Amino acid sequence: MKDSIIKGFRFIGLGFFEPLVRLIAGEDSRKNSTEVLKKIIAPIASILLFIGIWYSGSKSLFNTEANYKIEKVRKEQGDEEAAKMKACIESGDVSCQPNTLPSPSQVWASYKLLLKDHKIISADKDAFKQKTAAMNEKRVAQGKNPIVYTGRPSFVDQIKTSIKTVFAGFLLALLIATPIGIIIGLSETLRTSFNWLIQILKPVSPVVWLLLVFMIVKTLTKDSNGDTSFIISFISVGLCSMWATLVNTAMGVSSVDKDYINVAKVLKLGSLQKIFKVILPASLPLIFTGLRITLSVAWMVLIAIELLAQSPGLGSFVWEEFQNGANDSNSKIIVAMFVIGFIGFLLDRIMLTIQKFISFDKNEGI
Amino acid sequence: MAYLELNNVTKTYGTGENTTKVLDNINLHIEEGEFVAIVGFTGSGKTTLVNLINGLEKPTSGEVLFKGKPVEDTSHERGVIFQNYSLLPWLTVYQNVEMAVKEAFPKKPKKFIDQRIKEYVEMVSLSHAIHKRPKELSGGMRQRVSVARALSMDPEMIIMDEPLGALDALTRGNLQDEILNIWNKNKRTALLITNDVDEGIYMADRIIPLRPGPKATLGPEFKIDIERPRDKTALNDNASFKKTRNEIIEYLMEIGNERSSNSEIQYELPDIQPKDLRWEFKASK
Ligand SMILES: Nc1ncnc2c1ncn2[C@@H]1O[C@H](COP(=O)(O)OP(=O)(O)OP(=O)(O)O)[C@@H](O)[C@H]1O
Ligand SMILES: [Mg+2]
């Protein structure tokens, strides 16, 4: 039981819980309590420290901004108005709060607000669905398009869209980059002749890819009424992020251990057999390292691309909140920041887990 | 026309200024059904020689003929036991052997393949580890898988590059007998690379030393005229065994000394003269 829990934790890359599990199981309490101290208490302390610094930082920024605001009013409208402004700020009235880095508690409040908002919207959606269910059936039967909910998406909906887009982009990168990487890796001639292209395209900024994809997709989808912004953003994400996989696959395939190749030669494996039974398995660890980088790059550029392409998702959520400039916009942006970071972390963990499962020399991943 | 012929073979690695001539003027003829052992120091070019014969490398000059035809590529007729085992780490013992058996017997039914794999794994006493991956095996166990893989293909000529180096005396003895058994039963031809003179004498018809490289050449051959099947325990008392063994070891020590005196490192030696006991002995007579 205990061992399987530990194994599970290790497998998903959370091996630092091991001493805690052992401590709870009552095993060698002195050694494990120092381990717990080192591996769990210390990280928690660092989180608290981080929140502390954030809190005092935001407080001092708040004060600077507030003083500036009061002084400005004093200069323009006199002492009386300034005193009023000061009272207003101190009362916590939303209409006159200085606009600056939000404090941890504000961010927490926004987080809860966003969840509540999501509940309201999804209830609204359900109600809409029930109301239109019968009518939609009729419309479909008549060959018309069903009526869909067009209300504002909630924060959680935005997250879902982003994840959907990132996976579509990742899949595209996988489907393009691995086959090309394998082919390029197998042939030295192809490798040298296409190297310049890869080297030039690899550092191109996501923005440029987006514009390029936009030019092409816009024309291609002129008379279809599909979800153009989704298509544009996932293709751009795929194109931006596939390079790590391409390069790693080519490298893995071209640098397979000579011993394995010799085995294939001595056994006289056919070329397909050689590729699928020897070369690919041997380069799988490197290919997966590439895919892992690809997924994290995909997630990173996705936010920027959504922001630029105005396609729904976390990126546009951040951008809209920034332009919105409402009183709690800043704290919502910070919430989005943490969510983005956390999802990125989770995606990386998933890849790491798959990688561990697949690779034959079960090296501890980083 | 011998079964395997190497005529004036040289092998050079590298280009430009970094060329090293590893093998020089190698002449070797092996008849069908023969068991030949080659002994040599480390780094002298034994593996290079093996790779020339199995077709992984091409000679820089000279020719390698197998059954009268130049060796252009690897072939199922020549099975190889690699010195560094070369197992595929993502496959289990079973799967590693399976890959070879399937290639060697593509038309045979599944059941035959399965039985053959198990038979050879059993032969190297690894049935208990048949579903383990190479990483979970000891060095000696890996070496045995490599032996099983090569022999399971039933090649006409068995080429072995120090196949039993990592094994203890007992396991080593058993596998030597297994290899001899397969060689004898199926009338195969064998080339054994070894650094163990006793192993060579026990198994081979001829022992040929490979002189130290660079520019390694083959030394004079030593015929082993001990009747088969040879009895390992009785071998130590066999006069012919003792004589051949001493001759070979003497020869190896001689070329070993030559090698160290040829080396470019100069040692400062203290200026003392050895006492010549022989002379004293003679004088006292
Ligand atoms: N692919 C290669 N490129 C360049 N030099 C090589 C190559 N393979 C072997 N050599 C050189 O050839 C020489 C002989 O190597 P080889 O592996 O044949 O020796 P060996 O007799 O098998 O040694 P050991 O007993 O240690 O296995 C060495 O000096 C080695 O550095
Ligand atoms: Mg060698």
JSON list of C-alpha atoms in Angstrom, two decimals, chain A residues 258-263 265-270 273 277-279 281-282 360-362, chain B residues 56-57 73-76 78 80 82 84 86-90 99-100 103 135 149 153:
[
{"chain": "A", "resi": 258, "resn": "LYS", "atom": "CA", "xyz": [26.41, 2.14, -34.07]},
{"chain": "A", "resi": 259, "resn": "ASP", "atom": "CA", "xyz": [26.11, -1.16, -32.21]},
{"chain": "A", "resi": 260, "resn": "TYR", "atom": "CA", "xyz": [22.36, -1.25, -32.81]},
{"chain": "A", "resi": 261, "resn": "ILE", "atom": "CA", "xyz": [22.83, -0.51, -36.48]},
{"chain": "A", "resi": 262, "resn": "ASN", "atom": "CA", "xyz": [25.39, -3.31, -36.66]},
{"chain": "A", "resi": 263, "resn": "VAL", "atom": "CA", "xyz": [22.87, -5.68, -35.10]},
{"chain": "A", "resi": 265, "resn": "LYS", "atom": "CA", "xyz": [22.89, -5.26, -40.43]},
{"chain": "A", "resi": 266, "resn": "VAL", "atom": "CA", "xyz": [24.02, -8.64, -39.16]},
{"chain": "A", "resi": 267, "resn": "LEU", "atom": "CA", "xyz": [20.44, -9.83, -38.73]},
{"chain": "A", "resi": 268, "resn": "LYS", "atom": "CA", "xyz": [19.79, -8.43, -42.21]},
{"chain": "A", "resi": 269, "resn": "LEU", "atom": "CA", "xyz": [16.63, -6.57, -41.24]},
{"chain": "A", "resi": 270, "resn": "GLY", "atom": "CA", "xyz": [14.78, -5.01, -44.16]},
{"chain": "A", "resi": 273, "resn": "GLN", "atom": "CA", "xyz": [12.06, -3.28, -40.14]},
{"chain": "A", "resi": 277, "resn": "LYS", "atom": "CA", "xyz": [12.35, -2.03, -34.90]},
{"chain": "A", "resi": 278, "resn": "VAL", "atom": "CA", "xyz": [15.75, -0.48, -34.30]},
{"chain": "A", "resi": 279, "resn": "ILE", "atom": "CA", "xyz": [16.12, 3.15, -35.27]},
{"chain": "A", "resi": 281, "resn": "PRO", "atom": "CA", "xyz": [12.89, 2.73, -30.59]},
{"chain": "A", "resi": 282, "resn": "ALA", "atom": "CA", "xyz": [16.49, 3.80, -30.15]},
{"chain": "A", "resi": 360, "resn": "PHE", "atom": "CA", "xyz": [13.91, 2.16, -22.05]},
{"chain": "A", "resi": 361, "resn": "ASP", "atom": "CA", "xyz": [16.64, 3.57, -19.87]},
{"chain": "A", "resi": 362, "resn": "LYS", "atom": "CA", "xyz": [14.42, 4.91, -17.17]},
{"chain": "B", "resi": 56, "resn": "LEU", "atom": "CA", "xyz": [30.40, -4.77, -41.52]},
{"chain": "B", "resi": 57, "resn": "GLU", "atom": "CA", "xyz": [33.66, -3.25, -42.74]},
{"chain": "B", "resi": 73, "resn": "ASP", "atom": "CA", "xyz": [27.70, -7.27, -47.09]},
{"chain": "B", "resi": 74, "resn": "THR", "atom": "CA", "xyz": [26.58, -9.06, -43.96]},
{"chain": "B", "resi": 75, "resn": "SER", "atom": "CA", "xyz": [24.87, -12.40, -44.44]},
{"chain": "B", "resi": 76, "resn": "HIS", "atom": "CA", "xyz": [22.84, -14.90, -42.48]},
{"chain": "B", "resi": 78, "resn": "ARG", "atom": "CA", "xyz": [27.87, -15.79, -41.05]},
{"chain": "B", "resi": 80, "resn": "VAL", "atom": "CA", "xyz": [28.27, -12.94, -35.16]},
{"chain": "B", "resi": 82, "resn": "PHE", "atom": "CA", "xyz": [29.57, -9.26, -30.72]},
{"chain": "B", "resi": 84, "resn": "ASN", "atom": "CA", "xyz": [30.03, -5.74, -26.58]},
{"chain": "B", "resi": 86, "resn": "SER", "atom": "CA", "xyz": [24.93, -5.27, -28.65]},
{"chain": "B", "resi": 87, "resn": "LEU", "atom": "CA", "xyz": [21.54, -6.21, -27.26]},
{"chain": "B", "resi": 88, "resn": "LEU", "atom": "CA", "xyz": [18.64, -3.90, -27.99]},
{"chain": "B", "resi": 89, "resn": "PRO", "atom": "CA", "xyz": [17.86, -2.39, -24.59]},
{"chain": "B", "resi": 90, "resn": "TRP", "atom": "CA", "xyz": [14.15, -1.83, -25.22]},
{"chain": "B", "resi": 99, "resn": "MET", "atom": "CA", "xyz": [14.23, -10.82, -33.75]},
{"chain": "B", "resi": 100, "resn": "ALA", "atom": "CA", "xyz": [17.09, -13.04, -34.91]},
{"chain": "B", "resi": 103, "resn": "GLU", "atom": "CA", "xyz": [14.85, -13.13, -39.60]},
{"chain": "B", "resi": 135, "resn": "LYS", "atom": "CA", "xyz": [19.37, -3.38, -18.16]},
{"chain": "B", "resi": 149, "resn": "ARG", "atom": "CA", "xyz": [20.88, -14.81, -30.36]},
{"chain": "B", "resi": 153, "resn": "MET", "atom": "CA", "xyz": [20.08, -18.32, -36.34]}
]
